[in-house]
JSON list of C-alpha atoms in Angstrom, two decimals:
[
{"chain": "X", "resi": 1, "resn": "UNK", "atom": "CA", "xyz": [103.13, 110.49, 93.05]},
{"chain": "X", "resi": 2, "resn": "UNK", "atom": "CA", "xyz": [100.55, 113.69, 92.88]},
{"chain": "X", "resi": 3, "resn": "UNK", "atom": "CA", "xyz": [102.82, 114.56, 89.74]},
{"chain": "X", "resi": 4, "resn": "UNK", "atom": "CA", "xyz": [104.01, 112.40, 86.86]},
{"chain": "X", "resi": 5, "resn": "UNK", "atom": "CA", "xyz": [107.48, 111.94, 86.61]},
{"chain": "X", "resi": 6, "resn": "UNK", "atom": "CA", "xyz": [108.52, 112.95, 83.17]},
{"chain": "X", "resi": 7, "resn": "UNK", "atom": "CA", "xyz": [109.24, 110.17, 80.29]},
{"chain": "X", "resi": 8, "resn": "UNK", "atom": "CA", "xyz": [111.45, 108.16, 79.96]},
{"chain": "X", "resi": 9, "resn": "UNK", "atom": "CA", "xyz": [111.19, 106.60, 83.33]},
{"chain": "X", "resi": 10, "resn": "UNK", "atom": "CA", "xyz": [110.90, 102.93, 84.70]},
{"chain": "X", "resi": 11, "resn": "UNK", "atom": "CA", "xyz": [107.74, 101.07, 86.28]},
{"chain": "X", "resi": 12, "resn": "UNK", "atom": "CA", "xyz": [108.36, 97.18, 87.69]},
{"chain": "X", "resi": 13, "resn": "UNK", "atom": "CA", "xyz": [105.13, 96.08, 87.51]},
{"chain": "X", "resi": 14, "resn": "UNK", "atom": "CA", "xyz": [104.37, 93.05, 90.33]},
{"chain": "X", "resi": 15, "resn": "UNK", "atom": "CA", "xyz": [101.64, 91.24, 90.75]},
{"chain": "X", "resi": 16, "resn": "UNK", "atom": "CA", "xyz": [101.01, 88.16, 93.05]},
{"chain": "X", "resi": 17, "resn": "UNK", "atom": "CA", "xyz": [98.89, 86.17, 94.90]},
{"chain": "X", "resi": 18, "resn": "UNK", "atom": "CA", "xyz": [99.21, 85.48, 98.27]},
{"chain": "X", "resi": 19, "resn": "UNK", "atom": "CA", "xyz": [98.99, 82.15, 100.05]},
{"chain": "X", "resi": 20, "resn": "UNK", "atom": "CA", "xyz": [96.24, 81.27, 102.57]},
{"chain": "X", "resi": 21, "resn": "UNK", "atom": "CA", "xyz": [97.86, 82.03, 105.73]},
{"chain": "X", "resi": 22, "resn": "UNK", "atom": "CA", "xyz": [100.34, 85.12, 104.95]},
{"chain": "X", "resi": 23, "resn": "UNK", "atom": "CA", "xyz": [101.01, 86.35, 108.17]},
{"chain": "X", "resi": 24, "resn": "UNK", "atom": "CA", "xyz": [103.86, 88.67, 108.56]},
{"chain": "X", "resi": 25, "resn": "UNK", "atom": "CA", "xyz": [103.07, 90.07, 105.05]},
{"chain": "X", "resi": 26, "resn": "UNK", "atom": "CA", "xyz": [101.35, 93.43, 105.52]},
{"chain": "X", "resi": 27, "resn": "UNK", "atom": "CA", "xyz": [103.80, 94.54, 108.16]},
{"chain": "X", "resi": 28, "resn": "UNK", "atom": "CA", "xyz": [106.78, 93.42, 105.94]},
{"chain": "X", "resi": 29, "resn": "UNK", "atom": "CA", "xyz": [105.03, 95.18, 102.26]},
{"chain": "X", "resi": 30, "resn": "UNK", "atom": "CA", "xyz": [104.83, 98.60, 104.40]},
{"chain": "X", "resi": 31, "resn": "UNK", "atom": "CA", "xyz": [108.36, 98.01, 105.89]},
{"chain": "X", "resi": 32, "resn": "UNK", "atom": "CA", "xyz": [109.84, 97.55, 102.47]},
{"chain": "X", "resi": 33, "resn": "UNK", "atom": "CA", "xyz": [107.65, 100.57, 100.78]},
{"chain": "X", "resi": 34, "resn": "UNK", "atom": "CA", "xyz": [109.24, 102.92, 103.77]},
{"chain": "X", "resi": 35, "resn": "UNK", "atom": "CA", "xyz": [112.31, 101.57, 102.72]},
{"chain": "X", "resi": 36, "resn": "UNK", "atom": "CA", "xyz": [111.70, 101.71, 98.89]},
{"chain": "X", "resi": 37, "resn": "UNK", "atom": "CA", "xyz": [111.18, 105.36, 99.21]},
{"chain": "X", "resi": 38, "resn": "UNK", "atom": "CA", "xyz": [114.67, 105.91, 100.29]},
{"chain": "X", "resi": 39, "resn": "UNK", "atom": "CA", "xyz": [116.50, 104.25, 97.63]},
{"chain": "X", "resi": 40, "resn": "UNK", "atom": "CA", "xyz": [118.24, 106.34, 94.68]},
{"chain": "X", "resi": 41, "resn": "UNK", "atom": "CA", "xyz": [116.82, 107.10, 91.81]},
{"chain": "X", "resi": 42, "resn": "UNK", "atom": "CA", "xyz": [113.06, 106.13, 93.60]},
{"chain": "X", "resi": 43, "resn": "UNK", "atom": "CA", "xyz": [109.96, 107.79, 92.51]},
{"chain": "X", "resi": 44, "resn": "UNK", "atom": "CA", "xyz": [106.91, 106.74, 93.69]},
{"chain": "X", "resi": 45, "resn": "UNK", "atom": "CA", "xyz": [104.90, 103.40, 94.42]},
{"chain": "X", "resi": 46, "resn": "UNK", "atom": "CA", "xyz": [101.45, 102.57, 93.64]},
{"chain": "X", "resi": 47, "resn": "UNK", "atom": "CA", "xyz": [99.78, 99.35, 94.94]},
{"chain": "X", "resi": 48, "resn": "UNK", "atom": "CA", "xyz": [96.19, 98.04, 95.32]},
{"chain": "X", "resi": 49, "resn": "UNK", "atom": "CA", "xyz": [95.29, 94.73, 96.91]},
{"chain": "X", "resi": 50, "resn": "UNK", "atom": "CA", "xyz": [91.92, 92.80, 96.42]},
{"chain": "X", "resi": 51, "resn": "UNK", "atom": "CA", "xyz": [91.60, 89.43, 98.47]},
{"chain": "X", "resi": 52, "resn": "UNK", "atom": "CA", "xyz": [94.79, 87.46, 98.19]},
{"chain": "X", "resi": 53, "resn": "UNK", "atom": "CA", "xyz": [95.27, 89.21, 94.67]},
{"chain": "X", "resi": 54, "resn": "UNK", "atom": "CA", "xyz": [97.26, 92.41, 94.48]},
{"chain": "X", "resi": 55, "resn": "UNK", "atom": "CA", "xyz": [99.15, 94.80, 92.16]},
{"chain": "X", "resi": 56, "resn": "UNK", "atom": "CA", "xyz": [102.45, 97.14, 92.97]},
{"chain": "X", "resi": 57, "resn": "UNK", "atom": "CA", "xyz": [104.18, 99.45, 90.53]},
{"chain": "X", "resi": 58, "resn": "UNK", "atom": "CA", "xyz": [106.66, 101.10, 91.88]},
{"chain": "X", "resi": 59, "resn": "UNK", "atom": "CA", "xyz": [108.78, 103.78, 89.79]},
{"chain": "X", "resi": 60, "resn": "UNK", "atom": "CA", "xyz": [112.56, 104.63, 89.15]},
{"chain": "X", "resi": 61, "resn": "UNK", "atom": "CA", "xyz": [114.69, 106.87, 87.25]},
{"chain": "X", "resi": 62, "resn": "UNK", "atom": "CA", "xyz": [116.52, 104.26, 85.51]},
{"chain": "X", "resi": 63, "resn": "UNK", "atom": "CA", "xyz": [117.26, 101.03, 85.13]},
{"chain": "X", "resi": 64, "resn": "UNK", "atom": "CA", "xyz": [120.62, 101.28, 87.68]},
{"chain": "X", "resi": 65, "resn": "UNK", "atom": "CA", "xyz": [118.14, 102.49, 90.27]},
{"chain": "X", "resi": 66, "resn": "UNK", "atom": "CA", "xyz": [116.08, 99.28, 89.98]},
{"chain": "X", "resi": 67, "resn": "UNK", "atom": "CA", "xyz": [119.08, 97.06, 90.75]},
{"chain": "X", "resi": 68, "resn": "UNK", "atom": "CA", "xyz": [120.05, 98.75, 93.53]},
{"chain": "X", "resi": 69, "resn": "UNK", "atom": "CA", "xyz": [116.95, 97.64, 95.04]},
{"chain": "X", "resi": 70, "resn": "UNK", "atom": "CA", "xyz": [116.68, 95.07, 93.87]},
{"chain": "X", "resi": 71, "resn": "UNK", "atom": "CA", "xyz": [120.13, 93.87, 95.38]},
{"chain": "X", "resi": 72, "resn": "UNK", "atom": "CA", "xyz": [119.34, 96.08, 98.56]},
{"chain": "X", "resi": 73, "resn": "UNK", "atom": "CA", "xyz": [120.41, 93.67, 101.70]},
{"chain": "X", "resi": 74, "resn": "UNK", "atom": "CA", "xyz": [117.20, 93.61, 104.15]},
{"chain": "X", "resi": 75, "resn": "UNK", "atom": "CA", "xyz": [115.37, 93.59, 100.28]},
{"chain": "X", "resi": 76, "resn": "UNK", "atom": "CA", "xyz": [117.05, 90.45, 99.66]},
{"chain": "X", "resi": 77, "resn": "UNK", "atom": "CA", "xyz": [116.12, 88.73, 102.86]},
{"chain": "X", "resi": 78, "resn": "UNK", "atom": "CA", "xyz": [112.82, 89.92, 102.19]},
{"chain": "X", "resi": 79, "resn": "UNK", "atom": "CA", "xyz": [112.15, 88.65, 99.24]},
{"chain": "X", "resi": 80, "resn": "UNK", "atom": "CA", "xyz": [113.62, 84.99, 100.48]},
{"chain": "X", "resi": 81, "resn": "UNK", "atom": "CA", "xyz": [110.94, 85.58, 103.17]},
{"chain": "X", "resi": 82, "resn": "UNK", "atom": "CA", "xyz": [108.23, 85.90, 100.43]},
{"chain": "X", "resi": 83, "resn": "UNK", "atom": "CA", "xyz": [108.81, 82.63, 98.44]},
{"chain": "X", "resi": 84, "resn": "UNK", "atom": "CA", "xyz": [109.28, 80.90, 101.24]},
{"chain": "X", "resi": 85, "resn": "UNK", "atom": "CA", "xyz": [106.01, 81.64, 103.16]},
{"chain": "X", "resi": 86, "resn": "UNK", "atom": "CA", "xyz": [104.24, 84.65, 101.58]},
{"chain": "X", "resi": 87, "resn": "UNK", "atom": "CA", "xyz": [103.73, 84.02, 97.76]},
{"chain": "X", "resi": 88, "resn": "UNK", "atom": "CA", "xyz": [101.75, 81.07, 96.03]},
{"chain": "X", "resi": 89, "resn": "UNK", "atom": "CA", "xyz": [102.78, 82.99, 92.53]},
{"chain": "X", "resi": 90, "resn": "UNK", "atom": "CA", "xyz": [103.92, 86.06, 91.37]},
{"chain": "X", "resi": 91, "resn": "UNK", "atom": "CA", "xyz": [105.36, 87.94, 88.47]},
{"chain": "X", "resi": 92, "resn": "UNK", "atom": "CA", "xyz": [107.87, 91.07, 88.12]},
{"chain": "X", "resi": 93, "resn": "UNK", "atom": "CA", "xyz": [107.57, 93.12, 84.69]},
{"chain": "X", "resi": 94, "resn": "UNK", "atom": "CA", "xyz": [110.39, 96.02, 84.20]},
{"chain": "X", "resi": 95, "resn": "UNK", "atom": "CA", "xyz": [109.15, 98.64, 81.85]},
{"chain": "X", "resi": 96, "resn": "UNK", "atom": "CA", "xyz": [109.84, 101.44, 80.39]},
{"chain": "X", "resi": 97, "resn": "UNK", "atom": "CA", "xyz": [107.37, 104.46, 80.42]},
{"chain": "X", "resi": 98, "resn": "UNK", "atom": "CA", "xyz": [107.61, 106.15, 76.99]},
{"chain": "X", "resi": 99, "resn": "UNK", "atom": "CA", "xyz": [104.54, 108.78, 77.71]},
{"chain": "X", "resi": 100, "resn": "UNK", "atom": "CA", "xyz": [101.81, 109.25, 80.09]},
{"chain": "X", "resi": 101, "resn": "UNK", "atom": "CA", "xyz": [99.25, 111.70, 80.88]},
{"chain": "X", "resi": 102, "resn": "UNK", "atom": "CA", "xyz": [96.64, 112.70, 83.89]},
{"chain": "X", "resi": 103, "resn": "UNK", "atom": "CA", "xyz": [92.99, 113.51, 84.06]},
{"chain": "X", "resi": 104, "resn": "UNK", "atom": "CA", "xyz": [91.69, 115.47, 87.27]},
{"chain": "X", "resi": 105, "resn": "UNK", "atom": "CA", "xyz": [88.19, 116.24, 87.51]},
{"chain": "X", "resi": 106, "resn": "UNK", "atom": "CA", "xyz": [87.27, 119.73, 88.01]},
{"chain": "X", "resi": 107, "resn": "UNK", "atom": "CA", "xyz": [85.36, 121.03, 91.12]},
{"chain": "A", "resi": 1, "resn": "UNK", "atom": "CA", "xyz": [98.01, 86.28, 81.66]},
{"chain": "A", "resi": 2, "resn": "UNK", "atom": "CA", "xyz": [98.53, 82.44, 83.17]},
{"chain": "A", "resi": 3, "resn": "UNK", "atom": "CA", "xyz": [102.15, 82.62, 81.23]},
{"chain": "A", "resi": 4, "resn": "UNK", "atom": "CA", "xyz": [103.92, 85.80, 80.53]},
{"chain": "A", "resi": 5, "resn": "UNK", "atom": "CA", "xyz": [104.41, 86.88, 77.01]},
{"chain": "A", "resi": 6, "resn": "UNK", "atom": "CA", "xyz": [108.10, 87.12, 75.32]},
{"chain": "A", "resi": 7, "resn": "UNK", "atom": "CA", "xyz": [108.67, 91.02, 76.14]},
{"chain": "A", "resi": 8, "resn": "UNK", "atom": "CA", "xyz": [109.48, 93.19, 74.25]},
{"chain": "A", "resi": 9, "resn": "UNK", "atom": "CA", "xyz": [105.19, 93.83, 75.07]},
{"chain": "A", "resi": 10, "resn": "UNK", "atom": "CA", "xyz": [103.28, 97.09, 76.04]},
{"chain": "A", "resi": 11, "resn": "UNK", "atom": "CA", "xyz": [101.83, 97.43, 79.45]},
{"chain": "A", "resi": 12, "resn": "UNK", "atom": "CA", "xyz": [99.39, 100.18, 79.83]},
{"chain": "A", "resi": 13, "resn": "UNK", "atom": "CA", "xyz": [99.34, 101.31, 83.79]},
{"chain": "A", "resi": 14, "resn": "UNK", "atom": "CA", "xyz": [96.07, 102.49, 84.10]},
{"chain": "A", "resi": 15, "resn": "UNK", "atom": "CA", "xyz": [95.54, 104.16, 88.10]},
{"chain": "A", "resi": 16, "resn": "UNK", "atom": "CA", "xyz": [92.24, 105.95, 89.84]},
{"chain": "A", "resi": 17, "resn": "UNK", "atom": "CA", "xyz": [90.33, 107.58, 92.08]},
{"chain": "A", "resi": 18, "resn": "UNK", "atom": "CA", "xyz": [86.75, 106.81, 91.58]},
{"chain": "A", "resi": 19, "resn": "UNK", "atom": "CA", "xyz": [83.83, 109.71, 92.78]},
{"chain": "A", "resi": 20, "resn": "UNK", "atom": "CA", "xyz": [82.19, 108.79, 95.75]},
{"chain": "A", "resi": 21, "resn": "UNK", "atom": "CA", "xyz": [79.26, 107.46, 93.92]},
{"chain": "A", "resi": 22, "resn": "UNK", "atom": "CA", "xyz": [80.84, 105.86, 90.92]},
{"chain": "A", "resi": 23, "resn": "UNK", "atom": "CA", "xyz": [76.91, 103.83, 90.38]},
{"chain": "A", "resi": 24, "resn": "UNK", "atom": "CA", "xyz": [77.43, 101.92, 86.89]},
{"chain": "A", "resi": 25, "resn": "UNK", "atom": "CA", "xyz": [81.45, 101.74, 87.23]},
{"chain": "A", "resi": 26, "resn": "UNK", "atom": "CA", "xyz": [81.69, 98.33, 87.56]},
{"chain": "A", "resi": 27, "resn": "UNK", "atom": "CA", "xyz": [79.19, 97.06, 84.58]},
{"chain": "A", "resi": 28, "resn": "UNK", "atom": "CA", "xyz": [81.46, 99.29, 82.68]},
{"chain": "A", "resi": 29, "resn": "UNK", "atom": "CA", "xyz": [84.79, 97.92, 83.76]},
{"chain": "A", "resi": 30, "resn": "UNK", "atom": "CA", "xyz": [83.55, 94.44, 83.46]},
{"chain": "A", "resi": 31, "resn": "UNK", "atom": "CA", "xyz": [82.00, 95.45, 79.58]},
{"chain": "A", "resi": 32, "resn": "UNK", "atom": "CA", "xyz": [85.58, 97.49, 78.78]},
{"chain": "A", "resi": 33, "resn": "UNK", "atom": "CA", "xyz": [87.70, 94.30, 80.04]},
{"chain": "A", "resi": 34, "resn": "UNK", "atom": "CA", "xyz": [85.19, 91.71, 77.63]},
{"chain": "A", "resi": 35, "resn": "UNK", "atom": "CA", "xyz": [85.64, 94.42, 74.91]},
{"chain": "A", "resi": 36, "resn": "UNK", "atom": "CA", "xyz": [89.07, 95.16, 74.86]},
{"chain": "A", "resi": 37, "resn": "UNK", "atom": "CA", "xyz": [89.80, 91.20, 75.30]},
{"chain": "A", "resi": 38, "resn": "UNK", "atom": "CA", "xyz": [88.70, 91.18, 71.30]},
{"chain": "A", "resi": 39, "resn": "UNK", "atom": "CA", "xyz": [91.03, 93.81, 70.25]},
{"chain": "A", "resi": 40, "resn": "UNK", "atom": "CA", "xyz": [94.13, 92.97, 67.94]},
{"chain": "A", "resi": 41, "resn": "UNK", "atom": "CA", "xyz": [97.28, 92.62, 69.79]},
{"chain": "A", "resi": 42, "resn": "UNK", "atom": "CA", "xyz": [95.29, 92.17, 73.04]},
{"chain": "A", "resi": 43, "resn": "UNK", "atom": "CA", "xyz": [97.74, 89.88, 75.32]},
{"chain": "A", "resi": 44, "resn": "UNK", "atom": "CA", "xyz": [95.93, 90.30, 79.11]},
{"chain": "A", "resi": 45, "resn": "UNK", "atom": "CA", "xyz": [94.55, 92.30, 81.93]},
{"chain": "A", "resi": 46, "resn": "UNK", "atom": "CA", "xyz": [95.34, 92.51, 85.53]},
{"chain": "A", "resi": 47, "resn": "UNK", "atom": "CA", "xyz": [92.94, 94.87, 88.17]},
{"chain": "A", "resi": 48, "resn": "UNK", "atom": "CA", "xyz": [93.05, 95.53, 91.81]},
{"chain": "A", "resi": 49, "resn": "UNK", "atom": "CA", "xyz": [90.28, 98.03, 93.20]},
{"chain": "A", "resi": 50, "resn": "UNK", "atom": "CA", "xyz": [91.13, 98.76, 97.33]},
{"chain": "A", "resi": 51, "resn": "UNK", "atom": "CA", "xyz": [88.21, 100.73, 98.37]},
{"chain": "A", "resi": 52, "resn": "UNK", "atom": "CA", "xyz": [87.97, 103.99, 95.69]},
{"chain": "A", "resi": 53, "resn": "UNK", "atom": "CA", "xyz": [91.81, 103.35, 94.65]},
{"chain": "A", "resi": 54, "resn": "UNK", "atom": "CA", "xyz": [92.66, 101.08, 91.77]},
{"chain": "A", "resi": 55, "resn": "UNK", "atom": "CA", "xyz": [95.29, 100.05, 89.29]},
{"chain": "A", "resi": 56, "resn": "UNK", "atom": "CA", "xyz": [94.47, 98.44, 86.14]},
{"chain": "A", "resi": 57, "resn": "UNK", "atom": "CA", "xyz": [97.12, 97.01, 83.67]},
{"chain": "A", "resi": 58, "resn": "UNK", "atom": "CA", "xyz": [96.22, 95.93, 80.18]},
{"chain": "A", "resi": 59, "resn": "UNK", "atom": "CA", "xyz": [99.04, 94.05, 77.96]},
{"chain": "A", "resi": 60, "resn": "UNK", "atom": "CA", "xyz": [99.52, 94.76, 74.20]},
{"chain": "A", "resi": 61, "resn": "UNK", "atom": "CA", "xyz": [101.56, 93.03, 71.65]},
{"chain": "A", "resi": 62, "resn": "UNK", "atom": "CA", "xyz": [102.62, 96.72, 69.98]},
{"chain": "A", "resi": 63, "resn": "UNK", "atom": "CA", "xyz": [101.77, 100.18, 70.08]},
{"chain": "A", "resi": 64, "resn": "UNK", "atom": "CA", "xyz": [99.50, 99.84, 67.19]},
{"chain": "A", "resi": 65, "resn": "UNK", "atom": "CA", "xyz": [97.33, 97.45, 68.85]},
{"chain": "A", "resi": 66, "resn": "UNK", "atom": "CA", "xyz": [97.23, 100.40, 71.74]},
{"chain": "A", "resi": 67, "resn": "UNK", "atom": "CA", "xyz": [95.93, 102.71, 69.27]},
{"chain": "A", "resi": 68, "resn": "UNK", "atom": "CA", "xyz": [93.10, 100.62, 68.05]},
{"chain": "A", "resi": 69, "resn": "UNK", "atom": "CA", "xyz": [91.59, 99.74, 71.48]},
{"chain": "A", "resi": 70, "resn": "UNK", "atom": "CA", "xyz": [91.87, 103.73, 72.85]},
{"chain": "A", "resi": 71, "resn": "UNK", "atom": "CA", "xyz": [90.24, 104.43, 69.32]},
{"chain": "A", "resi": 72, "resn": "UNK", "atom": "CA", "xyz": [87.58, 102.00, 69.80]},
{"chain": "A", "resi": 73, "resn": "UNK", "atom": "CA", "xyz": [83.97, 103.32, 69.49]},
{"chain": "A", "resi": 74, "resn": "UNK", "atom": "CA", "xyz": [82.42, 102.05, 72.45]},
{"chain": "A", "resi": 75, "resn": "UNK", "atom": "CA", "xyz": [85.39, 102.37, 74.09]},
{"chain": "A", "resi": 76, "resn": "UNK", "atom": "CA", "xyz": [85.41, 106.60, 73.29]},
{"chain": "A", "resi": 77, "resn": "UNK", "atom": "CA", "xyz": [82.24, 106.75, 74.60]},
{"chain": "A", "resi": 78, "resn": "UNK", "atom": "CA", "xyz": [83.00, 105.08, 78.36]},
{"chain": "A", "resi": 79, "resn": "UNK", "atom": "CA", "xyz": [85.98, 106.95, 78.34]},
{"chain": "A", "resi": 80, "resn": "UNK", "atom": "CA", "xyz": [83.85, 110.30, 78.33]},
{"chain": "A", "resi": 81, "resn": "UNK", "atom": "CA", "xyz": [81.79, 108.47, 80.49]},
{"chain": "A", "resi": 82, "resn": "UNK", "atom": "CA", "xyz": [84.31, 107.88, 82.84]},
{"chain": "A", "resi": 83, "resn": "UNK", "atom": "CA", "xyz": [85.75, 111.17, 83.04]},
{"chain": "A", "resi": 84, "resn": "UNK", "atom": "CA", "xyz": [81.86, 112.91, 83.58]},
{"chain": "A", "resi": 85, "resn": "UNK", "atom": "CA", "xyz": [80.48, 110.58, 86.03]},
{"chain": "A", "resi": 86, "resn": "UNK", "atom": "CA", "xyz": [83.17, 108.18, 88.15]},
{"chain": "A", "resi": 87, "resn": "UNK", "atom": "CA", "xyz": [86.58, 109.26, 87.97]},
{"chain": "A", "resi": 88, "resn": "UNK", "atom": "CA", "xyz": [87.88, 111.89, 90.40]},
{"chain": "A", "resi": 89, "resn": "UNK", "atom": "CA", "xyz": [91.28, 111.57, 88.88]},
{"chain": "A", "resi": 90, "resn": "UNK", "atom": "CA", "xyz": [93.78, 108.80, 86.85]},
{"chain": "A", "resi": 91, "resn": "UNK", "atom": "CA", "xyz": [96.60, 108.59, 85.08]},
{"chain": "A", "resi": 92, "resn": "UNK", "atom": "CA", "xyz": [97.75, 105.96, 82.26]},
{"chain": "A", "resi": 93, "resn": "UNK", "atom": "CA", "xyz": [101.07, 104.88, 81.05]},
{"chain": "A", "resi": 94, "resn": "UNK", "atom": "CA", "xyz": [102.36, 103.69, 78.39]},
{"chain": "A", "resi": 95, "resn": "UNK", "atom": "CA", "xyz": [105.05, 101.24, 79.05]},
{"chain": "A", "resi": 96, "resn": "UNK", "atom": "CA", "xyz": [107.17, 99.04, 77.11]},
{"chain": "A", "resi": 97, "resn": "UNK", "atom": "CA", "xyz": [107.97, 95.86, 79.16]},
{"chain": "A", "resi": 98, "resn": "UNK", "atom": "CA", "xyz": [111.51, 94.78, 78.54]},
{"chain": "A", "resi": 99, "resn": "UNK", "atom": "CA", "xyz": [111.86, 91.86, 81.22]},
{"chain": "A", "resi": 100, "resn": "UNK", "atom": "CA", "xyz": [109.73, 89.61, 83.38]},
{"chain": "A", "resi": 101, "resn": "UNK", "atom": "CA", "xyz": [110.40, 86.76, 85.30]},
{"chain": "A", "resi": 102, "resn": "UNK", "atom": "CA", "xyz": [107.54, 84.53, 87.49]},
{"chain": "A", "resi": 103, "resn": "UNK", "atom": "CA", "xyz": [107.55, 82.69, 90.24]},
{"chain": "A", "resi": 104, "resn": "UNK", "atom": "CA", "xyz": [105.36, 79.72, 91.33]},
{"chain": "A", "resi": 105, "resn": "UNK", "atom": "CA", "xyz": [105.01, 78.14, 94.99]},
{"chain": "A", "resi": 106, "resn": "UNK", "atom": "CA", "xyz": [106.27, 74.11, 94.40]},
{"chain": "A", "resi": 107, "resn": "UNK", "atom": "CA", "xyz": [103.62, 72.43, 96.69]}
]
C-alpha cells in the first residue's frame, strides 16, 4: 500500500490480544497475509504488533470481496485455530473509507 | 474500547513511519491520546508501534465530532509538529464502521 486506494473502499479493522503461550501464531498470521493478498478484490494489509497486543487492517474493494475471505476454506480453519488456542479476545470492525489522504516528508 | 459501540461509528486509521530520531514523539502521543479522550463524540483509541511502524485508530460517534478534535488548538500545533520533526510519512482514514463483532476466550 505505497498508494491509497481511491474512496470508497473497505478496511476490517482487527485487533486482539494474544494468549500467553501462542505458538503457531506468527507462522500462521504471515501464512494467511500471503494468502490474503491473493484474494479478489484485495488491496493491501497493514498490521503492527506490540507485546501480546496487536492491530491489522487489511483493505478490499467491496464488501463481496470481504466475504470471500472471510468464507475462504484454509481461512476458516484458521480462524477455528485462533479461538481455540491463539486469541484471549479480539474484535473485527468492517468499515467503510469515505476519504483519506497522505503526508510524505520531503528530502 | 472494553465493549464495542453500536456502529454506525467513525474509525479514523491513522498509519506511520516515524524519522529515525522521532525524540519527544511519545510525550506527544501520550498528551494527543489524554487530549483527544475529552473531545465530544470521543468513543476510544487503539495503538500498536512495531519498531518505527505504527497504526493508530481513534473511534468517533460522528463526523462532526472528527472535525472538532482535527480542529483542536493544541492538537494543530502537534500536528505541524509531527509533520516537521517525527513523521517520515502517514496516512489517515476516515472510515465509517458499519459492523463489528468480538470475541472473548471462556476460561
Amino acid at each position: 500500500m505505497s498508494d491509497l486506494p481511491v474512496p470508497p473502499y473497505y478496511a476490517v479493522i482487527f485487533t486482539s490480544e494474544l494468549v500467553a503461550d501462542a505458538t503457531g501464531y506468527a507462522a500462521a498470521a504471515q501464512r494467511m497475509e500471503a494468502l490474503a493478498s491473493k484474494q479478489p478484490g484485495y488491496l493491501g494489509i497493514h498490521s503492527a504488533r506490540e507485546g501480546g497486543h496487536g492491530i491489522t487492517v487489511s483493505y478490499w474493494r467491496d464488501e463481496a470481496a470481504i466475504r470471500g475471505w472471510r468464507e475462504q476454506a484454509e481461512h476458516l480453519m484458521t480462524q477455528q485455530a485462533g479461538r481455540s488456542k491463539w486469541y484471549e479476545r479480539y474484535t473485527v470492525e468492517v468499515s467503510r473509507v469515505e476519504r483519506c489522504y497522505a503526508f510524505t516528508r520531503e528530502d
